[in-house]
CSV table of C-alpha atoms in Angstrom, one decimal:
chain,number,residue,atom,x,y,z
A,3,MET,CA,108.2,91.1,80.7
A,4,ASP,CA,111.0,89.9,82.8
A,5,ALA,CA,112.7,91.9,84.2
A,6,ALA,CA,109.7,93.1,86.1
A,7,TRP,CA,108.5,90.2,87.2
A,8,ASN,CA,111.6,90.3,89.4
A,9,ARG,CA,111.4,93.0,90.4
A,10,VAL,CA,107.7,91.8,92.2
A,11,ARG,CA,109.5,88.8,93.2
A,12,THR,CA,112.1,90.2,94.5
A,13,VAL,CA,110.5,93.1,96.5
A,14,PHE,CA,108.0,90.5,97.4
A,15,ARG,CA,110.2,88.2,99.3
A,16,GLN,CA,111.8,91.5,100.6
A,17,ARG,CA,108.7,92.4,102.1
A,18,LEU,CA,107.8,89.2,103.4
A,19,SER,CA,111.1,88.4,105.8
A,20,ASP,CA,111.5,92.5,106.5
A,21,GLU,CA,108.1,91.9,107.6
A,22,GLY,CA,108.3,88.4,109.9
A,23,ILE,CA,105.3,87.7,107.5
A,24,VAL,CA,105.8,83.0,108.4
A,25,GLY,CA,103.9,82.8,105.3
A,26,GLY,CA,102.9,84.0,101.3
A,27,SER,CA,102.6,83.0,97.8
A,28,LEU,CA,101.4,85.4,95.1
A,29,TRP,CA,100.8,83.8,91.3
A,30,LEU,CA,100.5,85.6,88.3
A,31,ARG,CA,98.3,84.7,85.1
A,32,ASP,CA,98.7,85.8,81.9
A,33,ALA,CA,96.9,86.1,79.1
A,34,SER,CA,98.2,83.3,77.2
A,35,GLY,CA,96.8,81.2,80.4
A,36,VAL,CA,101.1,81.0,81.8
A,37,VAL,CA,101.6,80.8,85.0
A,38,ARG,CA,104.5,82.3,86.9
A,39,ARG,CA,104.4,82.1,91.5
A,40,GLU,CA,106.5,82.6,94.8
A,41,LEU,CA,106.4,80.9,97.3
A,42,VAL,CA,108.4,81.8,100.5
A,43,GLY,CA,108.8,80.9,103.7
A,44,TYR,CA,106.3,78.6,106.2
A,45,ALA,CA,103.4,76.8,106.2
A,46,ASP,CA,103.6,75.3,110.0
A,47,LEU,CA,105.8,76.4,111.8
A,48,ALA,CA,105.9,73.6,113.7
A,49,SER,CA,106.0,70.4,111.9
A,50,GLY,CA,109.1,72.8,109.1
A,51,ARG,CA,106.9,72.3,106.4
A,52,ALA,CA,106.5,75.3,103.5
A,53,ILE,CA,104.2,77.0,102.0
A,54,ASP,CA,104.5,75.3,98.7
A,55,GLU,CA,101.9,74.7,94.8
A,56,GLU,CA,99.2,72.8,97.1
A,57,THR,CA,99.0,75.1,100.9
A,58,ILE,CA,95.6,75.4,101.3
A,59,PHE,CA,95.0,79.3,102.8
A,60,HIS,CA,91.7,81.1,103.8
A,61,TRP,CA,89.9,83.5,101.7
A,62,ALA,CA,87.8,84.7,104.8
A,63,SER,CA,86.0,88.0,102.5
A,64,ILE,CA,86.5,86.8,99.1
A,65,THR,CA,83.3,84.8,99.8
A,66,LYS,CA,81.5,87.4,98.9
A,67,THR,CA,81.6,87.1,95.5
A,68,LEU,CA,80.9,83.8,95.1
A,69,THR,CA,78.1,85.3,97.1
A,70,GLY,CA,77.3,87.5,95.4
A,71,ILE,CA,77.8,84.9,92.6
A,72,ALA,CA,74.4,82.9,93.7
A,73,ILE,CA,72.7,85.8,94.5
A,74,MET,CA,72.9,86.9,89.6
A,75,GLN,CA,72.4,82.5,89.5
A,76,LEU,CA,68.6,82.8,91.3
A,77,ARG,CA,67.9,86.1,89.7
A,78,ASP,CA,68.6,84.2,86.5
A,79,ARG,CA,66.6,82.0,87.5
A,80,GLY,CA,63.7,84.0,88.6
A,81,ARG,CA,63.8,83.2,91.9
A,82,LEU,CA,64.0,86.4,92.9
A,83,ASP,CA,65.4,90.5,91.9
A,84,LEU,CA,68.4,92.2,92.9
A,85,ASP,CA,65.8,95.2,93.5
A,86,ASP,CA,63.6,93.5,96.6
A,87,ALA,CA,63.1,94.6,99.7
A,88,VAL,CA,65.4,92.2,101.6
A,89,VAL,CA,62.2,91.9,104.8
A,90,THR,CA,60.2,89.6,101.5
A,91,TYR,CA,62.8,87.3,102.3
A,92,VAL,CA,64.3,87.6,105.0
A,93,PRO,CA,60.8,89.3,108.1
A,94,GLU,CA,63.1,89.4,111.1
A,95,LEU,CA,64.9,92.6,109.8
A,96,GLU,CA,61.2,94.5,109.7
A,97,ALA,CA,63.2,93.7,113.3
A,98,VAL,CA,66.6,96.1,112.5
A,99,PHE,CA,66.0,99.8,113.9
A,100,ASN,CA,66.7,102.3,111.0
A,101,PRO,CA,65.9,105.9,111.6
A,102,PHE,CA,66.0,106.9,107.7
A,103,GLY,CA,62.3,105.0,106.8
A,104,SER,CA,61.0,101.7,107.0
A,105,MET,CA,63.1,98.3,106.1
A,106,GLU,CA,60.8,97.8,103.6
A,107,GLU,CA,63.5,99.9,101.7
A,108,VAL,CA,66.3,98.1,102.0
A,109,THR,CA,67.0,96.3,98.8
A,110,ILE,CA,69.2,93.0,97.3
A,111,ARG,CA,71.2,95.1,95.4
A,112,GLN,CA,72.5,97.8,98.4
A,113,LEU,CA,73.3,94.5,100.5
A,114,LEU,CA,75.5,92.6,97.2
A,115,SER,CA,76.9,97.5,96.9
A,116,HIS,CA,77.6,97.5,100.6
A,117,SER,CA,74.7,100.5,100.0
A,118,SER,CA,72.7,99.4,103.0
A,119,GLY,CA,72.8,101.6,106.1
A,120,PHE,CA,74.4,97.6,107.2
A,121,ARG,CA,77.2,98.0,110.3
A,122,GLY,CA,80.7,97.0,109.3
A,123,PRO,CA,81.9,94.2,111.5
A,124,THR,CA,80.3,91.0,112.2
A,125,TRP,CA,79.1,90.7,115.8
A,126,PRO,CA,80.2,93.1,118.3
A,127,TRP,CA,78.7,90.6,121.2
A,128,GLY,CA,81.9,88.3,121.0
A,129,GLY,CA,83.9,87.6,123.8
A,130,THR,CA,87.4,86.4,123.9
A,131,GLU,CA,87.1,83.2,125.6
A,132,PRO,CA,89.1,80.0,123.9
A,133,TRP,CA,86.3,78.7,124.5
A,134,HIS,CA,83.0,81.1,122.3
A,135,PRO,CA,82.4,80.4,119.2
A,136,HIS,CA,84.6,82.4,116.7
A,137,GLU,CA,81.0,83.7,115.1
A,138,PRO,CA,76.9,82.5,116.1
A,139,THR,CA,76.9,79.6,114.9
A,140,GLU,CA,72.3,79.3,114.7
A,141,TRP,CA,70.3,81.0,112.3
A,142,SER,CA,68.6,81.7,116.1
A,143,GLN,CA,71.6,83.2,117.3
A,144,LEU,CA,72.0,85.9,115.3
A,145,ALA,CA,67.8,87.2,114.7
A,146,ALA,CA,68.5,87.5,118.2
A,147,MET,CA,70.7,90.4,118.1
A,148,ILE,CA,68.6,91.7,115.1
A,149,PRO,CA,66.6,93.4,117.4
A,150,TYR,CA,69.9,94.9,118.9
A,151,THR,CA,71.1,96.2,115.0
A,152,ARG,CA,70.3,100.0,113.9
A,153,ILE,CA,70.5,101.2,110.4
A,154,GLU,CA,74.0,103.1,110.5
A,155,PHE,CA,73.1,105.3,107.3
A,156,ALA,CA,70.1,106.6,104.4
A,157,PRO,CA,70.2,103.0,103.1
A,158,GLY,CA,71.4,103.3,99.3
A,159,SER,CA,72.8,107.1,99.6
A,160,ARG,CA,76.9,106.2,100.2
A,161,PHE,CA,79.0,103.4,100.0
A,162,GLY,CA,79.5,101.0,103.8
A,163,TYR,CA,81.2,97.6,103.8
A,164,SER,CA,79.0,95.6,105.1
A,165,ASN,CA,79.9,91.9,106.7
A,166,PRO,CA,76.0,91.5,108.3
A,167,GLY,CA,74.2,92.2,104.5
A,168,ILE,CA,76.4,89.4,102.8
A,169,VAL,CA,76.0,87.5,105.5
A,170,PHE,CA,71.8,88.6,105.4
A,171,LEU,CA,71.6,86.8,101.7
A,172,GLY,CA,73.6,83.9,102.4
A,173,ARG,CA,70.3,83.5,104.3
A,174,ILE,CA,68.4,83.9,101.5
A,175,ILE,CA,70.3,81.7,99.3
A,176,GLU,CA,69.7,79.4,102.4
A,177,LEU,CA,65.9,79.2,101.4
A,178,LEU,CA,65.3,80.0,98.3
A,179,SER,CA,67.2,76.7,97.4
A,180,GLY,CA,66.6,74.7,100.5
A,181,ASP,CA,70.2,73.8,100.3
A,182,ASP,CA,72.6,74.8,102.8
A,183,TYR,CA,75.1,77.7,101.7
A,184,GLU,CA,78.5,74.8,101.5
A,185,VAL,CA,76.3,72.5,99.5
A,186,TYR,CA,74.8,75.6,97.9
A,187,ILE,CA,78.0,77.2,96.5
A,188,ASP,CA,79.6,73.6,96.7
A,189,LYS,CA,77.2,72.1,93.7
A,190,ASN,CA,76.6,75.7,92.1
A,191,ILE,CA,80.4,76.8,91.2
A,192,LEU,CA,82.9,75.2,93.2
A,193,LYS,CA,82.3,71.6,92.1
A,194,PRO,CA,81.3,72.9,87.6
A,195,LEU,CA,84.9,74.6,88.9
A,196,GLY,CA,86.4,71.5,89.1
A,197,MET,CA,87.4,73.0,92.4
A,198,PHE,CA,88.1,69.4,94.1
A,199,ARG,CA,90.4,70.8,97.3
A,200,SER,CA,88.5,74.9,98.2
A,201,TYR,CA,85.8,74.0,101.3
A,202,PHE,CA,84.2,76.0,103.8
A,203,ASP,CA,85.5,75.7,107.3
A,204,VAL,CA,86.8,72.7,109.1
A,205,THR,CA,89.3,70.8,106.7
A,206,PRO,CA,88.7,67.1,105.2
A,207,TYR,CA,91.3,64.3,106.9
A,208,HIS,CA,92.6,64.0,103.6
A,209,LEU,CA,93.2,68.2,102.9
A,210,LEU,CA,95.2,68.3,106.3
A,211,PRO,CA,99.0,68.0,105.2
A,212,HIS,CA,98.3,70.7,102.8
A,213,ARG,CA,96.3,73.1,105.1
A,214,SER,CA,97.9,76.8,105.9
A,215,ASN,CA,97.9,77.7,109.6
A,216,ASN,CA,98.0,81.3,110.4
A,217,TYR,CA,99.7,83.4,113.4
A,218,PHE,CA,99.3,86.3,115.4
A,219,VAL,CA,102.7,88.7,116.1
A,220,ASP,CA,102.2,91.0,118.9
A,221,GLY,CA,106.3,91.8,120.0
A,222,GLY,CA,107.5,88.6,119.9
A,223,SER,CA,107.2,85.2,117.9
A,224,PRO,CA,104.8,84.0,116.2
A,225,THR,CA,101.6,82.5,117.6
A,226,PRO,CA,99.7,80.0,115.5
A,227,ASN,CA,95.7,80.6,116.0
A,228,GLY,CA,95.1,76.8,114.5
A,229,LEU,CA,94.6,75.2,111.1
A,230,ASP,CA,90.8,75.9,111.9
A,231,PHE,CA,88.3,77.9,113.0
A,232,ASP,CA,84.8,77.6,112.6
A,233,THR,CA,83.0,80.7,110.7
A,234,GLY,CA,79.9,79.9,111.7
A,235,ILE,CA,76.7,81.3,110.3
A,236,THR,CA,79.0,83.6,107.9
A,237,VAL,CA,79.4,81.3,106.1
A,238,SER,CA,79.0,82.9,103.4
A,239,ASN,CA,80.5,86.3,104.3
A,240,GLY,CA,84.5,84.3,105.3
A,241,GLY,CA,84.2,80.7,104.9
A,242,LEU,CA,85.8,79.9,101.8
A,243,ASN,CA,89.5,78.1,102.4
A,244,ALA,CA,91.1,76.6,99.0
A,245,PRO,CA,94.8,76.5,97.5
A,246,ILE,CA,95.9,78.4,94.8
A,247,PRO,CA,94.9,77.0,91.9
A,248,ASP,CA,91.7,75.7,92.8
A,249,MET,CA,92.0,80.1,92.8
A,250,LEU,CA,93.3,80.0,89.7
A,251,ARG,CA,90.6,77.8,88.0
A,252,TYR,CA,87.7,80.7,89.7
A,253,LEU,CA,90.2,83.9,88.4
A,254,ARG,CA,90.4,82.2,84.3
A,255,TRP,CA,86.5,81.2,84.3
A,256,LEU,CA,85.9,84.6,85.4
A,257,GLY,CA,88.5,86.7,82.9
A,258,GLY,CA,86.7,84.8,80.7
A,259,ASP,CA,87.6,81.4,80.1
A,260,THR,CA,85.1,78.8,79.6
A,261,THR,CA,87.0,76.4,79.3
A,262,VAL,CA,87.7,75.4,82.5
A,263,THR,CA,85.7,71.8,82.9
A,264,GLU,CA,83.2,71.2,80.6
A,265,HIS,CA,80.7,73.2,82.7
A,266,ALA,CA,82.1,76.6,83.4
A,267,ALA,CA,79.7,78.1,80.7
A,268,SER,CA,77.0,76.9,82.5
A,269,ILE,CA,78.1,78.4,86.2
A,270,LEU,CA,76.7,81.8,85.3
A,271,ALA,CA,75.2,83.1,82.0
A,272,ARG,CA,78.8,86.1,80.9
A,273,SER,CA,76.0,89.6,80.9
A,274,SER,CA,74.7,89.0,84.0
A,275,LEU,CA,78.4,88.6,85.5
A,276,GLU,CA,79.8,92.2,83.6
A,277,GLU,CA,76.8,92.7,85.7
A,278,MET,CA,78.0,92.5,89.0
A,279,TRP,CA,80.9,94.9,87.4
A,280,ILE,CA,79.1,97.0,87.2
A,281,PRO,CA,79.6,100.4,89.6
A,282,GLN,CA,77.1,101.4,91.5
A,283,VAL,CA,78.5,103.2,94.4
A,284,SER,CA,81.8,104.8,95.2
A,285,VAL,CA,84.0,103.7,97.0
A,286,PRO,CA,86.3,106.5,99.4
A,287,PRO,CA,90.2,107.3,98.0
A,288,THR,CA,93.6,105.7,100.4
A,289,PRO,CA,95.5,108.4,100.7
A,290,SER,CA,98.9,107.1,98.5
A,291,SER,CA,97.0,104.0,96.7
A,292,GLY,CA,97.2,105.5,93.2
A,293,VAL,CA,94.2,104.2,92.8
A,294,THR,CA,90.2,104.8,92.3
A,295,GLU,CA,87.7,102.4,93.1
A,296,ALA,CA,83.9,101.2,93.0
A,297,VAL,CA,82.4,98.5,94.3
A,298,GLY,CA,80.0,96.7,92.4
A,299,LEU,CA,77.7,93.8,92.8
A,300,ALA,CA,80.3,91.7,95.4
A,301,PHE,CA,83.3,92.7,93.1
A,302,PHE,CA,85.1,96.0,93.3
A,303,ILE,CA,85.9,97.6,90.8
A,304,THR,CA,90.1,99.1,90.7
A,305,ARG,CA,91.3,101.2,88.7
A,306,SER,CA,95.0,102.1,88.2
A,307,GLY,CA,95.5,104.4,85.1
A,308,PRO,CA,95.3,102.7,82.0
A,309,ILE,CA,94.2,98.7,83.8
A,310,GLU,CA,90.8,98.4,85.9
A,311,VAL,CA,90.7,94.9,87.0
A,312,ILE,CA,87.3,93.6,89.6
A,313,GLY,CA,88.8,91.8,92.2
A,314,HIS,CA,88.4,91.6,95.8
A,315,THR,CA,90.7,90.8,99.7
A,316,GLY,CA,90.4,88.4,102.3
A,317,GLU,CA,91.1,89.6,106.0
A,318,GLN,CA,90.5,87.1,109.2
A,319,LEU,CA,92.2,85.5,112.1
A,320,ALA,CA,95.4,85.9,111.1
A,321,PHE,CA,95.1,85.4,106.6
A,322,LEU,CA,95.0,88.0,104.8
A,323,SER,CA,94.5,87.9,100.3
A,324,PHE,CA,93.8,89.9,97.4
A,325,PHE,CA,93.0,88.4,94.3
A,326,CYS,CA,92.7,91.1,90.7
A,327,VAL,CA,91.2,90.7,86.9
A,328,ASP,CA,91.5,91.6,83.7
A,329,PRO,CA,88.2,90.4,82.9
A,330,THR,CA,89.0,91.5,79.4
A,331,SER,CA,92.7,90.3,79.3
A,332,GLY,CA,92.1,87.2,81.3
A,333,VAL,CA,95.7,88.7,83.5
A,334,ALA,CA,95.6,88.0,87.1
A,335,ALA,CA,96.8,87.9,90.0
A,336,ILE,CA,96.1,86.4,93.2
A,337,ALA,CA,98.2,86.5,96.7
A,338,ALA,CA,97.9,84.9,100.4
A,339,PHE,CA,99.6,85.7,103.7
A,340,ASN,CA,99.8,83.4,106.9
A,341,THR,CA,100.9,86.5,109.3
A,342,THR,CA,99.8,89.9,110.7
A,343,GLY,CA,100.2,92.0,113.8
A,344,GLN,CA,98.6,92.9,116.2
A,345,ALA,CA,99.7,95.4,118.7
A,346,ALA,CA,97.9,98.3,120.7
A,347,ASP,CA,99.9,101.3,119.6
A,348,GLY,CA,101.3,102.9,116.6
A,349,PRO,CA,101.6,100.6,113.5
A,350,PRO,CA,101.5,96.3,113.6
A,351,VAL,CA,104.6,94.9,113.0
A,352,PRO,CA,104.0,92.8,110.5
A,353,ASN,CA,102.2,94.7,108.4
A,354,THR,CA,100.5,93.2,106.4
A,355,ARG,CA,98.0,94.8,105.3
A,356,LEU,CA,100.9,96.9,103.9
A,357,VAL,CA,102.5,94.9,102.2
A,358,ARG,CA,99.4,93.1,100.6
A,359,ALA,CA,98.8,96.7,99.2
A,360,GLU,CA,102.5,97.8,98.3
A,361,MET,CA,102.3,93.9,95.7
A,362,ARG,CA,98.8,95.1,94.8
A,363,SER,CA,99.8,98.8,93.2
A,364,LEU,CA,103.6,96.6,92.2
A,365,VAL,CA,101.3,94.5,89.9
A,366,LEU,CA,99.1,96.4,89.1
A,367,GLY,CA,101.4,99.0,88.2
A,368,GLU,CA,104.1,97.4,86.4
A,369,VAL,CA,103.7,93.7,85.8
A,370,PHE,CA,99.2,93.7,84.8
A,371,PRO,CA,100.0,96.2,81.2
A,372,MET,CA,103.5,94.3,80.7
A,373,LEU,CA,100.7,90.9,80.7
A,374,ARG,CA,96.9,91.8,78.6
């Protein structure tokens, strides 16, 4: 095992150095609970603050898995059915142009499995001025855009990754619970797991010393984007911030460890969690990836040889991340990076997406078989 881990950590350090990635963090947890970690580079260049165990990263689309769990909680409480029409809860969606039929045919299950036909990116109407909001900040702003939205393919017919679909699930959570999304997730998932340093959007003052900056590179030196940004009404799609030790609590729970806290077992029935990992739609293969993927309910199911894991990736501004968990053994890996390249022509430098894919493949291929 030591040889495999040493190879992984060596490759991790070398690839971050080769690509000019400012900072990154990779953690592994084996079936017995032993944690290995590799911390590289800086959380903030200007202050010289290094990446450490307490560094807070932005997790972007990994937030979607929390949204899915919240929907399953509401399902188990009898508040909704996964095959209910989304317009039952979000009637504004009646105004979406659907050339394939009625909006009554678009279901909560399809939103969870990225098979609803909604577009991929969030909203195409944003601007580039520094005073423009990162995302719409109010539901009324988003609702005003809905009549300009269309269904791109027949709902349920195939996979099509959709950020707006998850935003609509966040709206359902708020309407049925009476809580803001952030409050609901904090009360029903984060706090019961003991994730006390996890939060959404703007960093609380006492956690600012641990917050990672993030950097774009466009043919020159890294340019900081700043510590914070507001995901607004799209928070359910990608607003989570947390240090990796908090995220490991989440991964332990996904891996079947209900001793994370005394409240962990009550968050969601294991049978409901495992229901989320049943493949709903296949994902088109990525050339030379060496893995096959399907999407369940808010989680991706990835097979690499004999290893099958559940997980998700995240990417927003210059933060990139991934996690994967073997739900049978509890073995887990998680990584985060705070830099990415921008290029009008050719591959970006740093190509952090490529580094993320390489590290995930290496972990699944060489380390997971030994940790189980």
